[in-house]
Amino acid sequence: MSSLLLPLMLGIFTAVITINQHNATKQQRIEDHKVAEQNRQLERQIAAERYRDDIFDAYIREIGQLLEKYKGSLILNQVPMILTRAKTLNIFRRLDPQRNIRIIRFLHESEQLSGIGEQCSLDLSTAELPNIDFRQLAIRGKQLYNISLANSGSFYDAKMPYTKFERTRCIAAHFDRANLSESTFYQVNAKNAFFNNAVLTHVTFSLTNLEKADFNGTEITYSQLERALSIRDALLPNGTRAHGTNLVNNGHADCNIPLHLAWMLTHGNITTMKTDTDFNNCHFIVQSNDVGATVLDAHMTSEVSIELIGKNQNGAILNKTILDTTENNTIMRLHEDMKELQVFIKFSADQNKTHNKNNWCDDIKLFIDYNTAEVESLRVPLQSTDIRSSAKWVQNGLTVAGGNGRGNKNFHLNNPVGLYIDDDQTLYITDQSNHRIVQWKWSATSGEVLVGGNGQGNGTNQLSNPRNVILDKERDSLIICDSGNRKVIRWSRRNDGIIETIISNISCQDLAMDEDGSLYVIDGERNEVRRYQREEPRETVVAGRNGKGNGSNQFSNPKYLFVDRDHSVYVSDHDNHRVLKWTKDAKEGIVVAGNQTQGNNYTQLSKPYGIVVDQLGTVYVADGGNHRIIRWFRGATEGNVIVGGNDMGGQSNQLRFPVDLSFDRHGNLYVVDNENHRVQKFNIESNP
């Protein structure tokens, strides 16, 4: 028996040893694999660090050579400026935050980011710089324009007086103990940002989102915050929380008072207000963009409820919520299709009574939660104006530019053809026959030549029959349709008047820009409208493209265009005496003004030029051949004259070939009166 057990035990012992050896070998292979993977990962990290060091060194070397070549300035000459911007934005994308801050320090110390006095700053707009750390950094007069510093960007203890933060994304950034005295924040998203114990002397926060920002330990004053877009729930130095801007003036609503006195218009994404009343209910409307959410709260009796309704531009209900005594507040998320918010205050009891004095709704608060949306997306589309259908204008215009006959002095205009109105009512006028762009300040008696004015030509300081101009606020520049030189150019207001050709070989007649920054240009020679999107190498034809003609997919000498919020393109089809609307991606247009025959009755146009479309879809046309401005309501078969139409002439109630028009933010109408060599302003008389 023992002779049998011994081989059996030896076999079992051998099997156990074999299994253990196999497990040990397997475990060793796993450990070896881990070590090898760690070594490979370390080698990759070392290679990546070496690669970053190499491209960082190459960048410093190349920029240093450019600085030497251009005598210390890369921003006073177009070639090195464009090259440096391209190289810098490219290197930011490839490097880590630690090296990126070294690049910013290098650019600052070489005086390319000063932005002080006559010295301009290198354009770093659109740079993405998450998690960048500015702590212990001493920078004075730095420009941070349209840069993303979100996600824990740190300026802890940074010395940054006189710094310009413009359209910068600083969500949850740390400015603790930073010296920001005399700095400017303009259209900055600084939600949840920390300013603990920061020096904020004379710092301004214009149209800046400071929701839930922390100002503990600072000496900031309320006057510094009153121009902010939102300070809702911001922690103030006294330890209290700030309240959001209430869009209701006194929060009282019993429908027994003039309600239009109780509701107010404010900055931000509220663009218009309407009111309506009946004996039992109150009805308010505000129009809004697609940013964040709207929050409504109020105190009321049990018989009162408030409906908050979101609608699209056609009036269809997209969302609806109800606030009553069972809830503290109600919130509605905004989105891109929502163009209107309706607040309906309903008094349900005693419906047969004329007044409901025992039922009340008070302390109404309606404000916008901007969330983390980009502040620059709040801007109203170019020339977008909401005017009621019953609006009227004073018939005698005021001359606000020119009007001194044909000439080339600073108080003259010579066949002006284009107009752009800035928020402060500064006029940018395309003075065609003087081959120049003129800036005309509000109430000034003469203009200032910004571009051209040196005779007709194609030199760096010349224009040739410019057709129109628009202001690109995001890049702080003018974009000019330089028709005679067959190009579109950009004139920077920040870089000492540097001119850059952005589109070549085009018979430019007019141009416009949409909310997304895409540029639309009429090519008169090809009878089409092209769209140029950012970062896209090729343009897209969005209207026309079928040669000259009078079909619904054709133009004959298109002159002016307008782009609305929905990216629909409106074009004045000059020789076909009509205005066509092309919705986004449409293959043909629809007639929205004129009937394709030339004439002077209300169903006709004669050589239409400039056009503006308001948020209600009303089309305003400079009806050049009829010397009048006429409007066509959406779906109308005829228009009505709002100014002019009193024969051709130079009196205050007359026009002579009006070619362009625009509205300011108050609804006042400005008309480019071409052959009277002036710009006329027609004040709005009523807008009920």
XYZ file of C-alpha atoms in Angstrom:
688
model
C 0.000 0.000 0.000
C 2.842 2.376 0.892
C 4.467 1.555 -2.421
C 1.343 2.878 -4.142
C 1.003 6.014 -2.016
C 4.509 7.250 -2.616
C 4.139 7.710 -6.416
C 0.709 9.255 -5.842
C 2.076 11.782 -3.350
C 5.001 12.559 -5.632
C 2.565 13.167 -8.482
C 0.422 15.479 -6.386
C 3.505 17.325 -5.115
C 4.770 17.719 -8.677
C 1.376 19.043 -9.834
C 1.264 21.594 -7.008
C 4.791 22.759 -7.773
C 3.901 23.049 -11.481
C 0.758 25.091 -10.746
C 2.627 27.357 -8.350
C 5.407 27.811 -10.836
C 2.834 28.614 -13.548
C 1.081 31.148 -11.284
C 4.396 32.692 -10.317
C 5.409 32.921 -13.954
C 2.045 34.444 -14.839
C 2.320 36.959 -11.993
C 5.848 37.811 -13.046
C 4.666 38.378 -16.617
C 1.944 40.708 -15.303
C 4.460 42.625 -13.209
C 6.889 42.779 -16.116
C 4.077 44.031 -18.358
C 3.185 46.718 -15.795
C 6.783 47.815 -15.482
C 7.182 47.840 -19.257
C 3.953 49.844 -19.656
C 5.093 52.277 -16.965
C 8.419 52.623 -18.728
C 6.685 53.189 -22.055
C 4.351 55.747 -20.477
C 7.333 57.497 -18.885
C 9.121 57.465 -22.228
C 6.030 58.926 -23.913
C 5.815 61.625 -21.245
C 9.492 62.408 -21.654
C 9.071 62.489 -25.446
C 5.989 64.702 -25.104
C 7.831 67.060 -22.743
C 10.782 67.153 -25.119
C 8.414 67.837 -28.015
C 6.728 70.681 -26.092
C 10.111 72.084 -25.145
C 11.218 71.922 -28.772
C 8.156 73.705 -30.189
C 8.228 76.223 -27.322
C 11.891 76.983 -28.028
C 11.184 77.154 -31.761
C 8.320 79.633 -31.139
C 10.471 81.878 -28.942
C 13.275 81.735 -31.498
C 10.984 82.552 -34.446
C 9.186 85.391 -32.654
C 12.544 86.711 -31.466
C 13.766 86.789 -35.055
C 10.606 88.647 -36.099
C 11.097 91.153 -33.277
C 14.634 91.749 -34.415
C 13.589 92.064 -38.063
C 10.764 94.510 -37.351
C 12.644 96.569 -34.757
C 10.794 95.385 -31.695
C 7.177 95.688 -32.870
C 5.034 92.956 -34.403
C 1.792 94.956 -34.347
C 2.513 98.046 -36.399
C 2.955 96.116 -39.631
C 0.348 93.816 -41.129
C 2.684 90.987 -42.178
C 4.353 90.249 -38.810
C 1.086 90.890 -36.962
C -0.818 88.227 -38.943
C 2.105 85.801 -38.792
C 2.571 86.240 -35.041
C -1.133 85.851 -34.325
C -1.301 82.616 -36.357
C 1.818 81.189 -34.714
C 0.625 82.136 -31.216
C -2.881 80.695 -31.537
C -1.386 77.521 -33.000
C 1.137 77.159 -30.179
C -1.541 77.730 -27.515
C -3.431 74.703 -28.831
C -0.328 72.495 -28.677
C 1.137 73.461 -25.332
C 0.171 72.999 -21.698
C -0.991 75.847 -19.403
C 2.433 76.204 -17.758
C 4.215 76.896 -21.033
C 1.343 79.053 -22.314
C 1.713 81.411 -19.371
C 5.424 81.667 -20.208
C 4.472 82.666 -23.751
C 2.095 85.338 -22.453
C 4.829 86.620 -20.151
C 7.267 86.686 -23.100
C 4.799 88.628 -25.276
C 4.077 91.053 -22.469
C 7.721 91.659 -21.616
C 8.448 92.281 -25.300
C 5.653 94.930 -25.189
C 3.337 93.201 -27.654
C 0.416 93.050 -25.185
C 0.519 96.508 -23.679
C -2.565 98.077 -25.282
C -1.748 101.423 -23.670
C -1.908 104.807 -25.352
C -0.951 104.644 -28.989
C 0.680 101.258 -28.518
C -1.744 98.544 -29.570
C -1.979 94.956 -28.438
C -1.411 91.751 -30.369
C -4.787 90.257 -31.285
C -5.155 86.941 -29.400
C -8.944 86.705 -29.810
C -10.443 83.176 -29.939
C -7.530 81.679 -27.934
C -8.535 78.856 -25.603
C -6.481 78.883 -22.371
C -8.173 76.621 -19.779
C -6.509 76.062 -16.384
C -3.924 78.746 -17.007
C -2.263 80.060 -13.856
C -1.423 83.774 -13.592
C -0.497 83.707 -9.900
C 2.480 85.819 -8.816
C 2.488 87.373 -12.306
C 3.160 91.098 -12.577
C 1.530 92.424 -15.741
C 0.383 95.987 -16.301
C -1.969 97.100 -19.055
C -2.543 93.655 -20.556
C -5.345 93.033 -23.101
C -7.287 89.778 -22.811
C -9.723 89.913 -25.717
C -12.176 87.083 -26.491
C -9.993 84.526 -24.710
C -11.210 81.500 -22.782
C -9.738 81.328 -19.272
C -12.520 79.157 -17.884
C -12.276 76.096 -15.650
C -10.179 77.206 -12.706
C -8.032 79.818 -14.380
C -5.958 81.338 -11.592
C -4.922 84.993 -11.192
C -4.078 84.514 -7.522
C -1.912 87.397 -6.237
C -1.359 88.587 -9.826
C -0.304 92.212 -10.361
C -2.509 93.237 -13.308
C -3.592 96.897 -13.078
C -5.030 98.560 -16.211
C -5.851 95.167 -17.740
C -8.612 94.956 -20.361
C -10.776 91.839 -20.102
C -13.039 91.978 -23.170
C -15.415 89.100 -23.997
C -13.155 86.870 -21.960
C -14.477 83.634 -20.422
C -13.451 83.565 -16.758
C -15.987 81.118 -15.312
C -14.911 80.058 -11.789
C -11.585 81.847 -12.239
C -9.605 82.854 -9.146
C -8.688 86.538 -8.800
C -7.962 86.206 -5.069
C -5.599 88.938 -3.777
C -4.957 90.110 -7.352
C -4.311 93.778 -8.022
C -6.803 94.674 -10.769
C -7.040 98.404 -10.123
C -8.189 100.548 -13.072
C -9.006 97.384 -15.063
C -12.008 96.960 -17.354
C -14.296 93.934 -17.671
C -16.500 94.192 -20.773
C -18.917 91.406 -21.803
C -17.014 88.940 -19.625
C -18.532 85.730 -18.306
C -17.221 85.603 -14.731
C -19.889 83.442 -13.159
C -18.686 81.829 -9.909
C -15.434 83.811 -10.096
C -13.528 84.544 -6.862
C -12.338 88.089 -6.110
C -11.515 87.519 -2.432
C -9.382 90.362 -1.012
C -8.636 91.605 -4.563
C -7.778 95.253 -5.222
C -10.682 96.504 -7.376
C -10.139 100.256 -7.251
C -11.928 101.923 -10.209
C -12.579 98.545 -11.851
C -15.615 98.592 -14.172
C -17.841 95.597 -14.983
C -19.827 96.513 -18.120
C -22.285 93.870 -19.363
C -20.413 91.257 -17.334
C -22.010 88.160 -15.841
C -21.048 88.181 -12.135
C -23.649 85.675 -10.996
C -22.496 83.958 -7.771
C -19.159 85.787 -7.872
C -17.394 86.203 -4.528
C -16.349 89.748 -3.519
C -15.603 88.942 0.121
C -12.847 91.095 1.559
C -12.926 93.661 -1.257
C -13.914 97.324 -1.168
C -16.037 97.201 -4.291
C -18.933 99.655 -4.408
C -22.446 99.209 -5.766
C -21.796 101.849 -8.431
C -19.093 99.562 -9.860
C -21.615 96.743 -10.213
C -24.635 98.627 -11.532
C -23.612 98.168 -15.197
C -23.033 94.425 -14.792
C -25.222 92.060 -16.772
C -26.078 90.042 -13.672
C -24.965 90.108 -10.031
C -27.530 87.563 -8.894
C -26.422 85.723 -5.748
C -23.007 87.410 -5.811
C -21.422 87.563 -2.335
C -20.907 91.219 -1.420
C -18.249 92.612 0.960
C -20.828 92.987 3.754
C -21.607 89.256 3.601
C -25.011 89.583 1.923
C -26.085 88.142 -1.407
C -26.963 90.438 -4.313
C -30.276 90.158 -6.133
C -30.685 89.779 -9.883
C -31.878 92.673 -12.027
C -35.651 92.631 -11.792
C -37.326 93.352 -15.131
C -40.419 94.550 -13.295
C -40.125 98.111 -12.069
C -42.293 97.961 -8.965
C -43.640 94.429 -9.016
C -47.246 95.533 -8.510
C -50.025 94.162 -10.707
C -53.713 94.665 -9.895
C -54.686 95.760 -13.406
C -56.110 98.995 -12.016
C -53.028 101.102 -12.841
C -51.272 101.970 -16.131
C -49.214 98.779 -16.343
C -46.793 100.124 -18.935
C -45.423 102.296 -16.107
C -44.737 99.254 -13.950
C -42.674 97.184 -16.357
C -39.334 98.336 -17.667
C -36.825 97.587 -20.396
C -33.289 96.771 -19.285
C -29.970 95.691 -20.756
C -29.066 92.073 -21.352
C -31.135 89.774 -23.477
C -34.500 91.475 -23.004
C -34.992 93.437 -26.200
C -38.573 94.705 -26.148
C -41.687 94.899 -24.038
C -45.399 95.008 -24.760
C -48.330 95.307 -22.374
C -52.013 94.623 -22.594
C -54.778 94.712 -20.003
C -58.379 93.812 -19.461
C -60.584 94.244 -16.439
C -59.777 90.879 -14.898
C -56.354 89.823 -16.136
C -52.948 91.286 -16.971
C -50.935 90.306 -20.009
C -47.271 91.186 -20.510
C -44.790 90.159 -23.211
C -41.030 90.437 -23.301
C -38.813 89.184 -26.099
C -35.670 87.274 -25.274
C -32.636 85.535 -26.774
C -31.664 81.907 -26.232
C -29.470 82.287 -23.154
C -29.795 80.585 -19.775
C -33.228 80.546 -18.166
C -35.858 83.007 -17.016
C -36.946 82.928 -13.373
C -40.281 84.289 -12.123
C -41.393 84.670 -8.520
C -44.124 86.700 -6.832
C -46.442 86.984 -3.840
C -50.158 86.584 -4.501
C -53.494 85.549 -3.068
C -54.814 82.042 -3.583
C -57.125 83.116 -6.409
C -54.267 84.479 -8.517
C -51.892 82.549 -10.759
C -49.210 83.545 -13.255
C -48.554 81.721 -16.499
C -45.070 81.931 -18.024
C -45.232 80.949 -21.692
C -42.386 80.605 -24.176
C -43.240 81.082 -27.850
C -41.427 80.929 -31.172
C -41.449 83.741 -33.728
C -44.718 82.465 -35.212
C -46.487 82.551 -31.845
C -46.563 78.780 -31.302
C -46.206 77.743 -27.637
C -42.955 75.889 -26.948
C -43.115 75.717 -23.157
C -45.491 76.712 -20.394
C -45.262 76.816 -16.621
C -47.608 78.139 -13.914
C -46.746 79.924 -10.677
C -49.296 80.074 -7.843
C -49.292 80.113 -4.050
C -48.105 76.492 -3.884
C -44.676 77.350 -5.346
C -41.962 79.865 -4.475
C -40.906 80.424 -8.075
C -40.973 78.907 -11.527
C -38.123 78.507 -13.994
C -38.185 78.133 -17.765
C -35.107 77.156 -19.744
C -34.555 79.304 -22.843
C -33.399 77.931 -26.177
C -32.736 79.132 -29.690
C -36.288 78.781 -31.045
C -37.837 80.714 -28.171
C -38.249 84.333 -29.249
C -40.914 85.567 -26.834
C -41.832 85.198 -23.171
C -45.434 85.865 -22.210
C -46.402 86.572 -18.604
C -50.137 86.176 -18.017
C -51.426 87.169 -14.555
C -54.820 85.574 -14.016
C -57.343 86.666 -11.385
C -59.729 83.723 -11.235
C -62.192 84.849 -8.580
C -65.088 87.246 -9.053
C -64.875 87.141 -12.827
C -68.096 89.102 -13.155
C -66.694 92.062 -11.252
C -65.041 94.962 -12.993
C -62.180 95.141 -10.474
C -60.607 92.548 -8.213
C -59.391 94.668 -5.319
C -59.429 91.750 -2.853
C -57.157 89.691 -5.052
C -53.618 90.860 -5.572
C -50.282 89.903 -7.000
C -47.275 91.792 -5.679
C -43.486 91.760 -5.395
C -43.190 90.273 -8.882
C -39.625 89.421 -9.879
C -38.691 88.395 -13.397
C -35.003 87.997 -14.143
C -32.622 86.025 -16.301
C -30.329 83.272 -15.064
C -27.462 83.509 -17.552
C -26.055 80.140 -16.515
C -22.623 79.694 -18.170
C -23.642 80.952 -21.609
C -21.092 83.078 -23.422
C -21.839 86.748 -22.891
C -20.987 87.643 -26.474
C -23.915 85.523 -27.669
C -26.242 88.061 -26.054
C -25.650 90.660 -28.696
C -28.629 91.751 -30.793
C -28.246 91.045 -34.534
C -26.962 93.876 -36.688
C -29.550 96.617 -37.163
C -32.251 94.471 -35.559
C -35.029 96.721 -34.261
C -38.471 95.901 -32.896
C -41.033 98.507 -33.925
C -44.779 98.228 -33.506
C -46.969 98.051 -36.572
C -48.654 101.312 -35.555
C -45.380 103.248 -35.154
C -45.165 106.698 -36.782
C -42.272 109.032 -37.473
C -42.036 112.813 -37.575
C -42.275 113.748 -41.252
C -39.705 116.554 -41.169
C -36.229 115.103 -40.929
C -33.194 116.539 -39.169
C -29.868 116.639 -40.991
C -27.328 114.818 -38.781
C -24.466 114.510 -41.286
C -23.584 116.451 -44.415
C -26.259 118.702 -45.852
C -23.720 121.289 -46.964
C -23.800 120.421 -50.632
C -21.374 118.249 -52.567
C -17.745 118.546 -51.419
C -14.742 116.833 -49.883
C -14.246 118.780 -46.662
C -14.908 117.106 -43.318
C -18.354 118.759 -43.137
C -19.243 117.512 -46.644
C -20.567 114.282 -48.058
C -20.480 113.375 -51.727
C -23.072 110.801 -52.836
C -23.115 108.781 -49.598
C -24.369 105.223 -50.090
C -24.011 103.289 -46.830
C -24.609 103.700 -43.103
C -23.911 101.843 -39.866
C -25.115 103.168 -36.469
C -23.208 102.181 -33.324
C -24.845 101.828 -29.900
C -23.778 105.349 -28.916
C -25.395 106.729 -32.112
C -22.057 107.288 -33.824
C -22.585 107.100 -37.600
C -20.182 105.295 -39.916
C -20.922 106.643 -43.388
C -19.751 105.307 -46.726
C -18.948 108.514 -48.598
C -18.701 106.938 -52.040
C -17.630 109.727 -54.374
C -15.043 110.918 -51.851
C -13.771 107.331 -51.656
C -13.723 107.286 -47.884
C -15.378 106.052 -44.681
C -16.380 108.865 -42.333
C -17.145 108.647 -38.623
C -19.727 111.217 -37.534
C -20.208 111.549 -33.786
C -23.593 112.346 -32.306
C -24.441 116.084 -32.638
C -21.119 116.824 -34.408
C -21.043 119.376 -37.211
C -18.316 117.572 -39.147
C -17.009 114.064 -39.547
C -13.658 112.349 -39.131
C -12.142 110.379 -42.015
C -11.242 106.890 -40.817
C -10.348 105.078 -44.032
C -9.476 106.447 -47.463
C -10.016 110.084 -48.377
C -6.803 110.179 -50.377
C -8.319 110.078 -53.826
C -9.573 107.090 -55.761
C -7.038 104.290 -55.996
C -5.777 100.948 -54.754
C -3.003 102.160 -52.458
C -2.792 101.147 -48.811
C -4.444 104.441 -47.819
C -7.042 104.554 -50.601
C -10.478 103.243 -51.485
C -12.305 103.122 -54.798
C -16.076 103.636 -54.833
C -16.768 101.929 -51.495
C -20.311 100.593 -51.242
C -20.940 99.991 -47.531
C -19.402 99.442 -44.106
C -20.284 97.414 -41.014
C -18.762 97.285 -37.553
C -17.435 93.929 -36.326
C -17.627 94.548 -32.571
C -16.075 91.242 -31.648
C -12.837 92.083 -33.451
C -13.233 95.839 -33.014
C -12.867 96.557 -36.708
C -14.714 97.969 -39.696
C -15.437 95.704 -42.657
C -15.644 97.671 -45.900
C -17.019 96.800 -49.310
C -14.261 98.325 -51.500
C -16.180 97.840 -54.726
C -13.907 99.600 -57.208
C -10.921 97.565 -56.025
C -12.967 94.350 -56.138
C -12.312 93.348 -52.564
C -13.606 93.337 -48.999
C -11.212 94.741 -46.423
C -10.954 94.866 -42.635
C -9.781 98.068 -40.935
C -8.750 97.474 -37.335
C -9.674 100.076 -34.751
C -7.238 98.472 -32.318
C -4.116 98.061 -34.429
C -3.439 101.594 -35.596
C -5.600 101.411 -38.695
C -4.045 98.308 -40.222
C -5.947 97.213 -43.340
C -6.322 93.537 -44.231
C -7.889 92.161 -47.412
C -10.239 89.363 -46.382
C -12.010 88.675 -49.718
C -10.488 89.290 -53.154
C -11.787 89.379 -56.724
C -15.413 90.119 -55.907
C -17.808 92.728 -57.286
C -18.940 93.680 -53.788
C -22.230 95.617 -53.597
C -23.177 95.192 -49.934
C -22.334 93.108 -46.895
C -23.833 92.029 -43.580
C -22.884 89.866 -40.610
C -25.076 87.430 -38.670
C -25.033 86.567 -34.965
C -22.470 83.815 -35.508
C -19.981 86.165 -37.129
C -20.521 84.799 -40.655
C -20.103 87.424 -43.363
C -22.591 87.757 -46.236
C -21.561 89.593 -49.411
C -23.440 90.470 -52.620
C -21.416 89.713 -55.751
C -23.165 92.012 -58.236
C -21.311 90.623 -61.225
C -22.530 87.085 -60.534
C -25.952 88.140 -59.205
C -25.566 86.094 -56.040
C -25.035 86.320 -52.273
C -22.159 84.429 -50.681
C -21.641 83.476 -47.057
C -18.155 83.308 -45.535
C -18.114 81.361 -42.278
C -15.349 81.542 -39.730
C -12.714 78.826 -39.982
C -14.235 77.623 -43.267
C -11.874 77.668 -46.265
C -14.594 78.069 -48.912
C -17.589 80.338 -49.280
C -21.176 79.162 -49.795
C -23.668 80.700 -52.227
C -26.872 81.233 -50.221
C -28.997 83.194 -52.734
C -28.981 83.541 -56.504
C -26.306 81.447 -58.266
C -28.492 81.077 -61.365
C -27.336 83.997 -63.491
C -29.121 87.239 -64.249
C -32.908 87.095 -64.649
C -36.300 87.654 -63.074
C -37.056 84.125 -61.903
C -37.636 83.344 -58.242
C -34.116 81.886 -58.067
C -32.450 84.810 -59.857
C -31.453 88.451 -59.386
C -30.946 91.351 -61.734
C -28.448 93.786 -60.224
C -28.882 93.047 -56.491
C -27.934 96.060 -54.386
C -28.437 95.635 -50.632
C -29.064 92.792 -48.207
C -30.184 92.063 -44.652
C -29.751 88.889 -42.562
C -32.202 88.138 -39.744
C -31.900 86.000 -36.600
C -32.956 82.863 -38.472
C -30.266 83.399 -41.119
C -32.837 84.297 -43.754
C -31.329 86.600 -46.375
C -33.306 89.575 -47.752
C -32.043 91.145 -50.995
C -33.159 94.276 -52.837
C -33.395 93.081 -56.454
C -32.839 96.503 -58.028
C -33.687 95.997 -61.712
C -36.573 93.637 -60.904
C -38.058 96.260 -58.523
C -38.652 93.803 -55.694
C -37.252 92.458 -52.419
C -36.670 88.708 -52.181
C -36.390 86.638 -49.007
C -34.298 83.464 -49.063
C -34.768 81.308 -45.981
C -31.815 79.259 -44.802
C -30.850 76.545 -47.333
C -33.641 77.635 -49.734
C -33.227 77.060 -53.480
C -35.313 80.080 -54.426
C -36.638 83.259 -52.884
C -40.094 84.628 -52.189
C -41.187 88.209 -52.912
C -41.796 90.170 -49.692
C -41.997 93.682 -51.190
C -42.867 94.945 -54.678
C -44.640 93.135 -57.477
C -41.818 92.996 -60.043
C -43.129 95.939 -62.026
C -41.699 99.448 -61.702
C -44.123 102.076 -60.452
C -45.096 104.419 -57.642
C -48.313 102.969 -56.261
C -48.285 101.129 -52.938
C -47.941 97.691 -54.549
C -44.832 98.723 -56.479
C -41.214 99.735 -55.994
C -38.879 101.672 -58.245
C -35.167 100.808 -57.986
C -35.118 99.554 -54.379
C -31.899 99.948 -52.399
C -31.308 99.548 -48.643
C -33.504 97.263 -46.534
C -34.038 96.581 -42.828
C -36.242 93.840 -41.367
C -37.497 94.110 -37.789
C -38.260 91.277 -35.386
C -41.897 91.188 -36.499
C -40.852 90.503 -40.100
C -41.758 93.983 -41.354
C -39.580 94.985 -44.308
C -38.442 98.620 -44.598
C -37.193 99.635 -48.046
C -35.339 102.652 -49.389
C -37.497 103.028 -52.501
C -34.912 105.105 -54.375
C -36.766 105.861 -57.616
C -39.851 106.952 -55.677
C -37.834 109.068 -53.188
C -39.471 107.480 -50.184
C -39.105 104.929 -47.370
C -41.846 102.339 -47.483
C -42.649 99.416 -45.191
C -44.309 96.117 -45.976
C -45.798 94.107 -43.126
C -45.273 90.356 -43.196
C -47.592 88.790 -45.789
C -48.842 92.156 -47.086
C -49.533 92.745 -50.779
C -48.853 96.467 -50.554
C -46.761 98.795 -48.460
C -47.276 102.119 -46.723
C -44.997 105.140 -46.903
C -43.453 106.160 -43.579
C -41.300 109.147 -44.702
C -40.700 110.959 -47.983
C -42.885 110.381 -51.009
C -43.401 114.131 -51.413
C -41.777 114.358 -54.827
C -38.023 114.609 -55.283
C -36.458 117.518 -53.402
C -34.189 118.831 -50.690
C -36.718 120.058 -48.111
C -36.850 118.469 -44.653
C -39.843 116.334 -45.685
C -38.326 115.319 -49.014
C -35.693 112.896 -50.248
C -33.664 112.649 -53.443
C -32.775 109.028 -54.210
C -32.563 107.541 -50.701
C -30.229 104.543 -50.849
C -29.804 103.203 -47.326
C -31.561 103.294 -43.986
C -31.114 102.170 -40.414
C -32.732 102.485 -36.995
C -31.109 103.355 -33.704
C -32.012 101.512 -30.514
C -34.828 104.001 -29.812
C -36.537 103.362 -33.145
C -35.494 106.639 -34.768
C -35.025 106.300 -38.531
C -31.869 107.374 -40.355
C -31.856 107.724 -44.150
C -28.890 108.130 -46.494
C -30.200 110.822 -48.856
C -27.799 110.236 -51.738
C -28.264 113.169 -54.105
C -28.864 115.632 -51.277
C -25.468 114.535 -49.899
C -26.758 114.143 -46.364
C -28.037 111.772 -43.708
C -31.503 112.563 -42.371
C -32.882 111.515 -38.993
C -36.639 111.060 -38.589
C -37.532 110.861 -34.903
C -40.060 108.255 -33.904
C -43.301 110.026 -33.008
C -45.246 107.161 -31.490
C -44.697 103.447 -30.965
C -47.817 102.348 -29.081
